[in-house]
Structure formats: C-alpha cells, structure tokens
Amino acid sequence: MSKIKQINIAKDFSEFPWARYRIDGEHSGEEFFDEILNKINVDELDEIIINLDGTYWYPSSFLSQAFWTFYKTYWKEWWDKLKFISHEDSSLPGFISRLIKQNAQ
Amino acid sequence: MKKISHIDKWKKIIIWYKRHKHNLNRKRIWKKHWQSKQPVTKNNIVKIICPENYSFIDNTENFISHLNEAKRIARAWKNIHFNLDNITHLSFDALCVLMAETKNKEVFNIVEWSMPKNKELRMFFERSGFINRLEGRSWNEWEMFNYNSNKSYSQEFSESIIKIVEQYTFNGNKQQIQAIKLHPFFVEAMTNTNNHAGNGYNWWIFYYKWDKQTIKICFLDLWAGIIKTLTDNLGFFDLERLNKEDECKKFKDLFEWRVQSAKKRTKTSENNRWTWLPLIYSILRGEYIHKAYAISNNVKIDITNNVYTKLNNISFNGTLYYFEISNYK
C-alpha cells in the first residue's frame, strides 16, 4: 500500500503565507520549509500531496523559498513525490512547477 | 621622505569620507532646526498653483512638474502653500502622491493648503480626511481615507485591508477576495521596497472606500523607480533579451518575465529575478480589478487596457500602482 502524506497549507500553516525569509515576518517560505516540509521523512513516503486551497493566494517569494529549497535539499527524485492540488486556482500547480523549472535550468 | 603606503592612502580617503558625511548630516540637522524656528510669514511661504486637472494618472506630466517645482522651492528653505482654489478635478491618486511626498520632512517643512472653490471637490477633500492624515490627527469614522507607511513589512495592515475589501466589496465572500490575489500583491510590492529602497524611503499603501462596493487602492514607493533600480543593478541581470532602447518595451518585457538573472550571482541563489513584477502585472489584470495603472520613471502603463505611454521629458522618481476593486467582473 502506498504511503501518502497530505499537507493543507491553509489549515496546517497559514491562510496568509508571507514572504521569503523568517526575518520578513511570520509564515514565511523559510518557516514553511523548516517547520513542515523538512520534518517529513521523505524516504518512507511514496507521495506528498500539498493542498494549496483555502489561502489568500501565494507570494512568489514564499513559493520559491519553500519549494526551491525542497528541490535543492532533496533533489529531483524527491521532487517527483510532491503533488500539488488546487481546486480554487488550477493555474497554481503549473505556476509553481514553472518557478522551479526555471531555477533548475 | 616617508612614502605613503597604499593602505594609508585608503585610510585617509575613508576618514575624509566619514567626516564629509558627518558634516553634511550636521548641516541638514541645523537647516531643519533653523527652518522650524522661522515664523511663517509671507516672505518665506511660496504659493504653488496646482494644475486644474489635479490627477496624477490623467494629468501625469503637469502633476509631476508642479511637484518638482514645489520640491525645488522647499529645498531652498522655503515653506510651501499648495493653492487648490481653481482646480476642476481632484483624484484620490493625486492626494496619495501629494501626501507621501509632503510627509517627507527631509524636503518639506511647513506645508499649507487652500481648499478647492468647487463645492463638490471641497466636500470630497474634506470628507477624505486628507488634512487630518497630513497633520497626524486621529482617524474619524466618517473619513474614508486611510494609509500606512513603513520600510519593513506590515502583515497586520495588509491583512486588515484584505478583510475590509472582503466585507465591504464582496459581502464576506472569501472566494472572490481569493480570486483577486490582493495578499500576494501587497507582499510583493512591500518586498520590493524593503529590498531595494534606500534608507528613509518607505512604501505607502492608501485605500479609499469610494462608493458602495468599490475600494480604491494606491501603492507608492518613492525610491528611484523600476527602470532606475534595474539600471543600477545591471550586472545582476541577463538583459540580452530585454529591449534597451524603448523604455515602454522594456516595461513590457519586465512585466512578461523576460528578464533572467546572470547565474550564480543572485542573493537568493535562484535563476529567476524580479518574478514579483510579472506577478503584480497578472494580479492587476485579474477579474474584479478595474482601472489599474502603474507609473514609474518616465512610463505610464494602463494595465487594464495594456497601453504603455512614455512621458514627455519628465520623470517620476518612484513607482505607483493604482487600481479599483469592485464587485463585478
């Protein structure tokens, strides 16, 4: 049976995701990576589902800090385990992938 | 004779530079002190006749020109009287720019006003609470105009405006306020000021409950402007694909994300730079947002209609984003 971890950013973190670093204020991308993403044992999981719904949308600095750090830390093999879902804005998962792809080029 | 070493020479330059800065600072403090002790008389007050169409967006060149004139006179140790007697049009964006500029105590000392003769404009001016804000008096409930200014982030202010828009414009419908992405707009715009602006330069956010269900929002950053900041950081960008001649096209490129960093030189170690600008552009082109404008340096952009206009021989030393949020698409 596949092991799946679900994260709902609005419920598990904040409805108002903030900017890039902790010094910028609470609920930053750096804080999200340190407190949520980095505490997951990626090795033991088959899939991590990130639910993006319920927030007041995302600053690009939050997204790139949280997920680009994830990409850099766990490399591409673990990146494929990350699945983004958003019923409220279907363009959002594509927006994140584009951000990461352009950084990875 | 003892030869001055290379290090000694640099030490001397640094000492000279520090002393020079210290003297400049003393001079500035003394000037402010002297100016504040001067009685406000006819001799040291200069009247500035404001343009009839008192709108920053509709009458950009004349507006910047009268403001530059006021600044030039204020720097010559004079106090300013803005004469609004004969204006025929008065807009919220003009009041925002005027307040942010005149609150800069480095330039302006005493600023006086005369009210518009036109009854409607006079009412608008009074009801806005502009003078109370300017003089730092407390907020009255009947006034519609409010602002915050800061160098760093203000999560509380950003969240409070979002909640106001949610309640006032969308009757508490969270999905609609989520759709307009106001939150990332504030974060990106504040971030940019926070990262790039010099000391003493804050961002300004103004909002105005205009009519039932419409809120006008104005974001101002009076530091340098986008093109100037870009030019100062040329080494950090891969500008091969960015138009170098035409500034309108340069803005178009920036808004459409054609600028990339020169690799490995970024602060964030990412290849993307200035991703906030295309994001702001896409947010301001979204549904429920009307009359979105950006003015920076010598370019005015009607974002809603995608029209780029170069200003004639005049430049705004900063960046303004203006838009209106209404409950219809």
XYZ file of C-alpha atoms in Angstrom:
434
model
C 0.000 0.000 0.000
C 1.373 3.373 -0.946
C 2.175 5.797 1.822
C 0.803 9.267 1.296
C 1.252 12.413 3.391
C -1.225 15.241 2.957
C -0.476 18.854 3.816
C -3.079 21.564 3.719
C -1.225 24.886 3.797
C -4.231 26.941 4.958
C -5.023 24.583 7.852
C -1.573 23.314 8.775
C 0.340 26.544 8.280
C -1.444 29.822 7.489
C -4.176 31.426 5.395
C -1.754 34.299 4.754
C 1.542 32.787 3.591
C 4.091 35.580 3.836
C 7.375 36.417 2.095
C 10.706 34.621 1.743
C 12.674 34.611 4.996
C 11.830 34.358 8.698
C 13.148 37.875 9.247
C 10.453 39.120 6.848
C 7.726 38.077 9.269
C 5.695 35.090 10.414
C 4.552 32.391 7.982
C 7.430 32.835 5.544
C 8.588 30.332 2.919
C 11.654 29.567 5.003
C 9.476 28.790 8.030
C 7.206 26.548 5.942
C 10.175 24.557 4.698
C 11.802 24.254 8.141
C 8.677 23.507 10.143
C 6.650 21.432 7.704
C 8.468 20.144 4.620
C 11.799 19.407 6.230
C 10.202 17.454 9.056
C 8.669 14.906 6.702
C 10.548 11.686 6.287
C 10.562 11.727 2.511
C 12.297 8.323 2.227
C 9.376 6.493 3.769
C 6.719 8.118 1.640
C 5.514 7.455 -1.870
C 3.709 10.720 -2.306
C 3.308 14.075 -0.589
C 0.114 15.875 -1.532
C 0.155 19.624 -0.967
C -3.287 21.156 -0.926
C -2.991 24.805 -1.902
C -6.654 25.740 -1.366
C -8.009 27.983 1.375
C -5.312 30.654 1.479
C -5.411 34.227 0.210
C -3.013 33.086 -2.543
C 0.774 32.955 -2.514
C 3.592 35.475 -2.946
C 6.140 34.130 -5.444
C 8.898 34.643 -2.860
C 7.105 32.264 -0.466
C 6.695 29.614 -3.146
C 10.226 29.762 -4.442
C 11.799 29.786 -0.986
C 9.725 26.844 0.270
C 9.777 24.617 -2.781
C 13.084 25.585 -4.359
C 14.761 24.817 -1.023
C 12.939 21.478 -1.035
C 14.158 20.805 -4.572
C 17.735 21.721 -3.686
C 17.708 19.692 -0.474
C 16.040 16.512 -1.701
C 16.927 16.716 -5.360
C 14.815 15.781 -8.279
C 13.930 12.228 -7.215
C 12.051 13.537 -4.198
C 10.586 16.438 -6.135
C 8.580 13.950 -8.186
C 6.925 12.765 -4.983
C 5.443 16.205 -4.447
C 1.945 16.635 -5.899
C 0.193 19.978 -5.809
C -3.566 20.267 -5.885
C -5.702 23.367 -6.098
C -9.406 23.299 -6.861
C -9.711 27.043 -6.410
C -6.993 28.008 -8.888
C -5.984 25.374 -11.387
C -3.108 27.534 -12.663
C -1.277 27.453 -9.319
C 0.412 23.996 -9.569
C 1.686 24.948 -13.041
C 2.933 28.277 -11.699
C 4.991 26.512 -9.002
C 6.416 23.951 -11.457
C 7.403 26.774 -13.817
C 9.152 28.629 -10.990
C 11.179 25.563 -10.047
C 11.945 24.520 -13.639
C 13.305 27.957 -14.489
C 15.508 27.918 -11.409
C 16.725 24.427 -12.192
C 17.739 25.276 -15.778
C 60.702 61.416 2.917
C 58.339 58.703 4.089
C 56.406 57.161 1.286
C 52.647 56.891 1.856
C 51.610 53.276 1.500
C 48.607 52.169 -0.482
C 46.717 51.262 2.739
C 47.433 54.646 4.344
C 46.025 56.355 1.297
C 42.758 54.418 1.556
C 42.554 55.040 5.296
C 42.812 58.770 4.628
C 40.098 58.589 1.989
C 37.769 56.712 4.355
C 38.398 59.226 7.170
C 37.743 62.101 4.787
C 34.532 60.458 3.546
C 33.239 59.852 7.115
C 33.999 63.447 8.092
C 32.307 64.709 4.948
C 29.154 62.663 5.697
C 29.175 63.837 9.302
C 29.390 67.478 8.194
C 26.587 67.021 5.697
C 24.414 65.491 8.386
C 25.139 68.339 10.799
C 24.282 70.831 8.105
C 20.982 69.089 7.434
C 20.039 68.981 11.132
C 20.971 72.614 11.536
C 18.913 73.569 8.486
C 15.820 71.754 9.861
C 16.287 73.417 13.228
C 16.715 76.850 11.685
C 13.717 76.346 9.420
C 11.438 75.250 12.266
C 12.328 78.404 14.265
C 11.387 80.738 11.433
C 7.986 82.413 11.740
C 5.658 81.577 8.872
C 5.463 84.883 7.064
C 4.539 85.888 3.565
C 8.210 86.128 2.747
C 9.078 82.530 3.365
C 5.883 80.978 2.029
C 5.709 80.283 -1.663
C 2.394 79.675 -3.374
C 2.250 76.799 -5.825
C -0.684 76.918 -8.189
C -1.897 73.363 -8.640
C -2.909 72.131 -12.116
C -6.645 72.422 -12.793
C -6.956 68.756 -13.546
C -5.484 67.609 -10.259
C -4.957 63.972 -11.118
C -1.700 62.093 -11.166
C -2.978 59.475 -13.588
C -4.899 61.674 -16.031
C -2.567 64.663 -15.966
C 0.751 62.987 -15.127
C 3.236 65.394 -16.719
C 1.729 68.561 -15.218
C 1.314 66.919 -11.862
C 4.952 65.787 -11.680
C 6.085 69.168 -12.911
C 4.224 71.109 -10.146
C 5.519 68.669 -7.544
C 9.110 69.036 -8.751
C 8.701 72.790 -8.600
C 7.416 72.561 -5.008
C 10.359 70.338 -4.049
C 12.845 72.672 -5.674
C 11.470 75.624 -3.706
C 11.249 73.647 -0.450
C 14.908 72.693 -0.815
C 15.696 76.394 -0.959
C 14.471 76.625 2.647
C 11.019 77.930 1.848
C 7.622 76.780 3.063
C 5.013 75.785 0.529
C 1.391 76.749 0.098
C -0.476 74.459 -2.319
C -3.180 76.509 -3.937
C -6.067 74.231 -4.887
C -8.575 77.105 -5.354
C -9.230 76.693 -9.035
C -8.946 73.006 -9.593
C -11.725 71.419 -11.606
C -10.901 67.814 -10.955
C -9.440 66.124 -7.894
C -8.492 62.491 -7.710
C -7.584 60.055 -4.968
C -4.269 59.087 -6.603
C -3.190 62.755 -6.602
C -3.946 63.053 -2.881
C -1.915 59.889 -2.203
C 1.173 61.118 -4.055
C 0.874 64.551 -2.515
C 0.610 63.204 0.994
C 3.523 60.788 0.619
C 5.723 63.497 -0.881
C 4.841 66.253 1.572
C 5.274 63.936 4.562
C 8.921 63.708 3.608
C 10.388 66.040 6.203
C 13.784 65.868 4.534
C 12.354 68.067 1.792
C 9.230 69.804 3.049
C 8.965 71.760 6.264
C 5.682 73.637 6.645
C 3.030 72.857 4.065
C -0.204 74.798 3.822
C -3.336 74.329 1.743
C -6.212 76.257 0.346
C -9.404 74.351 -0.277
C -10.950 73.969 -3.734
C -13.648 76.562 -4.511
C -15.748 73.980 -6.280
C -18.314 72.727 -3.743
C -18.185 69.062 -4.697
C -14.408 68.943 -4.719
C -14.308 70.784 -1.423
C -16.628 68.181 0.080
C -14.536 65.368 -1.364
C -11.401 66.938 0.027
C -12.899 67.409 3.499
C -14.563 64.038 3.609
C -11.402 62.265 2.584
C -9.793 63.302 5.857
C -6.661 64.157 3.940
C -5.694 67.133 6.121
C -6.209 65.165 9.322
C -3.911 62.471 7.999
C -1.342 65.000 6.911
C -1.294 66.617 10.313
C -1.199 63.278 12.068
C -4.562 63.646 13.788
C -6.573 60.603 14.727
C -8.839 58.766 12.350
C -12.561 59.646 12.392
C -15.066 57.037 11.348
C -16.722 59.214 8.712
C -13.465 59.711 6.880
C -12.763 57.300 4.096
C -9.096 57.727 3.526
C -6.507 55.700 5.371
C -2.924 54.743 4.854
C 0.094 53.110 6.330
C 3.723 53.674 5.593
C 6.674 51.576 6.596
C 10.037 50.344 5.419
C 9.636 46.746 6.507
C 6.561 44.516 6.253
C 3.219 45.136 7.856
C 1.303 41.880 7.978
C -1.434 43.410 10.127
C -2.141 46.304 7.756
C -2.131 44.059 4.691
C -4.500 41.581 6.348
C -6.757 44.366 7.622
C -7.223 45.806 4.101
C -7.971 42.338 2.734
C -10.620 41.858 5.420
C -12.083 45.320 4.671
C -12.293 44.534 0.934
C -13.784 41.127 1.723
C -16.534 42.654 3.879
C -17.112 45.957 2.055
C -16.857 44.878 -1.573
C -17.686 41.198 -1.573
C -20.081 40.933 1.404
C -17.793 38.461 3.139
C -17.399 36.137 0.148
C -13.934 34.675 0.680
C -13.728 33.019 -2.748
C -13.997 36.362 -4.518
C -11.280 38.003 -2.439
C -9.087 34.936 -3.004
C -9.605 35.302 -6.732
C -8.179 38.826 -6.857
C -4.941 37.814 -5.079
C -4.632 41.025 -3.126
C -2.464 39.405 -0.474
C 0.463 38.465 -2.777
C 0.207 41.910 -4.373
C 0.904 43.600 -1.027
C 3.655 41.164 -0.100
C 5.453 41.501 -3.450
C 5.196 45.282 -3.523
C 6.359 45.656 0.086
C 9.178 43.159 -0.502
C 10.484 45.165 -3.395
C 10.590 48.395 -1.378
C 12.088 46.551 1.551
C 14.879 45.049 -0.552
C 15.716 47.886 -2.902
C 14.782 51.243 -1.408
C 17.361 53.409 0.302
C 17.253 54.427 3.945
C 14.354 56.698 4.799
C 12.245 55.509 1.855
C 9.083 53.705 2.851
C 6.247 52.105 0.964
C 2.839 53.723 1.220
C -0.493 51.949 0.940
C -3.647 54.028 0.714
C -7.200 52.806 0.424
C -10.403 54.679 -0.103
C -13.935 53.373 0.304
C -15.239 55.096 -2.779
C -18.843 54.210 -3.367
C -20.856 51.224 -2.315
C -18.729 48.175 -3.031
C -15.785 49.941 -4.680
C -12.470 50.391 -2.951
C -9.629 52.344 -4.492
C -6.127 51.243 -3.615
C -2.891 53.051 -4.223
C 0.577 51.661 -3.537
C 3.505 54.048 -3.650
C 7.231 53.612 -3.441
C 9.110 56.890 -3.745
C 12.505 55.282 -4.174
C 14.162 55.631 -7.614
C 11.595 53.763 -9.768
C 11.763 50.462 -11.617
C 13.968 51.392 -14.590
C 16.407 53.277 -12.373
C 16.691 50.326 -9.970
C 17.205 47.995 -12.912
C 19.898 50.210 -14.402
C 21.701 50.347 -11.057
C 21.748 46.544 -10.905
C 22.685 45.811 -14.499
C 25.365 43.300 -13.551
C 22.798 41.079 -11.903
C 20.566 40.606 -14.910
C 20.806 38.840 -18.179
C 19.440 41.666 -20.254
C 20.175 40.304 -23.684
C 16.544 39.807 -24.467
C 15.418 42.990 -22.776
C 14.800 45.951 -25.011
C 17.498 48.524 -24.415
C 16.202 51.446 -26.426
C 12.482 51.803 -25.905
C 11.506 52.117 -22.245
C 7.877 51.204 -22.882
C 9.010 47.931 -24.430
C 11.409 47.437 -21.546
C 8.475 47.582 -19.138
C 6.521 45.201 -21.318
C 9.456 42.769 -21.179
C 9.705 43.076 -17.421
C 6.000 42.512 -16.963
C 6.081 39.488 -19.215
C 9.022 37.911 -17.414
C 11.743 38.102 -19.990
C 14.397 39.158 -17.522
C 16.621 36.481 -16.029
C 19.474 36.803 -13.649
C 23.078 36.323 -14.596
C 23.530 32.905 -12.999
C 25.078 32.340 -9.560
C 25.093 35.988 -8.716
C 21.718 36.319 -7.088
C 21.092 36.928 -3.432
C 18.540 34.124 -3.355
C 20.711 31.731 -5.435
C 17.827 31.405 -7.871
C 17.931 31.877 -11.584
C 14.724 33.910 -11.611
C 14.843 37.535 -10.704
C 12.048 40.025 -10.331
C 9.341 37.387 -10.504
C 7.264 39.767 -8.395
C 6.803 42.137 -11.323
C 5.046 39.691 -13.687
C 3.014 38.502 -10.711
C 1.906 42.047 -9.883
C 1.069 42.591 -13.550
C -1.048 39.443 -13.761
C -2.814 40.293 -10.478
C -3.697 43.789 -11.692
C -5.097 42.333 -14.918
C -7.367 39.996 -12.971
C -11.106 39.939 -12.635
C -12.835 42.392 -10.240
C -9.928 44.807 -10.729
C -10.602 47.898 -12.809
C -8.669 50.962 -13.889
C -5.290 49.514 -12.964
C -2.346 51.808 -13.645
C 1.358 51.793 -12.963
C 3.586 54.844 -13.250
C 7.322 54.535 -12.826
C 10.113 56.814 -14.031
C 9.064 58.085 -17.438
C 6.495 55.439 -18.336
C 2.776 55.293 -17.607
C 1.055 51.941 -18.059
C -2.666 51.454 -18.349
C -2.532 47.835 -17.211
C -6.234 47.152 -17.711
C -6.083 48.152 -21.388
C -2.431 47.185 -21.923
C -1.379 50.661 -23.090
C 2.176 51.906 -22.474
C 2.853 55.651 -22.710
C 6.169 57.419 -22.464
C 6.047 60.708 -20.550
C 7.331 63.831 -22.250
C 10.691 64.964 -20.852
C 9.698 64.346 -17.271
C 10.241 61.523 -14.856
C 8.570 60.333 -11.667
C 11.145 59.360 -9.106
C 9.287 56.338 -7.788
C 6.586 53.818 -8.599
C 2.835 53.994 -8.223
C 0.309 51.190 -8.591
C -3.299 52.257 -8.617
C -6.401 50.095 -9.016
C -10.047 49.842 -8.098
C -11.765 46.730 -6.767
C -15.464 46.303 -7.451
C -17.954 43.530 -7.070
C -18.336 42.933 -10.813
C -16.047 41.465 -13.450
